[in-house]
Coordinates of C-alpha atoms in Angstrom, one line a residue:
X1 CA -36.4 22.4 42.7
X2 CA -37.0 19.6 45.1
X3 CA -36.5 20.2 48.8
X4 CA -34.0 17.7 50.3
X5 CA -34.2 16.7 53.9
X6 CA -31.1 16.6 56.1
X7 CA -29.7 13.1 56.7
X8 CA -30.9 11.7 60.0
X9 CA -28.5 10.2 62.4
X10 CA -30.8 7.2 62.6
X11 CA -30.2 6.6 58.9
X12 CA -26.5 6.0 59.6
X13 CA -23.6 7.5 61.5
X14 CA -22.0 8.7 58.2
X15 CA -22.9 9.8 54.7
X16 CA -20.9 9.5 51.5
X17 CA -18.9 12.4 50.4
X18 CA -21.3 12.9 47.4
X19 CA -24.3 13.0 49.7
X20 CA -22.5 15.7 51.9
X21 CA -21.7 17.7 48.8
X22 CA -25.3 17.6 47.7
X23 CA -26.5 18.8 51.1
X24 CA -23.9 21.6 51.0
X25 CA -24.8 22.6 47.4
X26 CA -21.3 22.1 46.0
X27 CA -20.2 20.1 43.1
X28 CA -17.9 17.0 43.4
X29 CA -14.8 18.7 42.1
X30 CA -15.0 21.5 44.6
X31 CA -15.8 19.1 47.4
X32 CA -13.0 16.6 46.7
X33 CA -10.6 19.5 46.2
X34 CA -11.6 20.9 49.6
X35 CA -11.0 17.5 51.3
X36 CA -7.6 17.2 49.6
X37 CA -6.5 20.6 50.6
X38 CA -7.8 20.3 54.2
X39 CA -10.4 23.2 53.8
X40 CA -13.5 21.0 53.9
X41 CA -15.6 22.4 56.8
X42 CA -16.4 18.9 58.3
X43 CA -14.4 16.0 59.7
X44 CA -13.6 13.4 57.1
X45 CA -13.3 9.7 57.8
X46 CA -11.1 7.8 55.3
X47 CA -11.2 4.0 55.0
X48 CA -9.0 3.0 52.1
X49 CA -10.3 5.0 49.2
X50 CA -13.7 5.4 50.8
X51 CA -14.6 8.8 52.3
X52 CA -17.4 9.3 54.8
X53 CA -18.7 12.4 56.6
X54 CA -20.2 12.1 60.1
X55 CA -24.0 12.8 59.8
X56 CA -24.1 14.6 63.2
X57 CA -21.3 17.0 62.1
X58 CA -23.1 17.7 58.8
X59 CA -26.4 18.4 60.6
X60 CA -24.7 20.8 63.1
X61 CA -23.0 22.7 60.2
X62 CA -26.3 23.1 58.3
X63 CA -28.4 24.0 61.4
X64 CA -28.4 27.7 62.0
X65 CA -30.0 28.7 65.3
X66 CA -31.1 32.3 66.1
X67 CA -28.6 34.0 68.5
X68 CA -29.7 34.2 72.1
X69 CA -31.4 37.4 73.1
X70 CA -29.0 40.2 74.0
X71 CA -26.0 38.4 72.3
X72 CA -24.9 40.1 69.1
X73 CA -24.6 37.9 66.0
X74 CA -21.0 38.1 64.9
X75 CA -19.6 36.9 61.6
X76 CA -16.0 36.4 60.8
X77 CA -14.6 38.2 57.7
X78 CA -13.8 36.0 54.7
X79 CA -10.0 35.2 54.8
X80 CA -9.5 36.3 51.2
X81 CA -11.4 39.6 51.4
X82 CA -9.5 42.7 52.5
X83 CA -11.1 45.3 54.6
X84 CA -10.8 48.9 53.5

């Protein structure tokens, strides 16, 4: 499996929806469905039928930094999972 690099903001302010889907590891159907239903986790720029995703937002989403020392790492429960 080839390692893909994150898109650089110097490469362009936006990437295509397909490029964003590849970076996120999701297929086209899932990605476009998420955009249509408003559940895509990134801002979407529409110009006619063209869909672009801001590169900076994609990089922020994919960059996970270690929590600061003394600050607990808190995750949010998945909205469809019920706690017992």
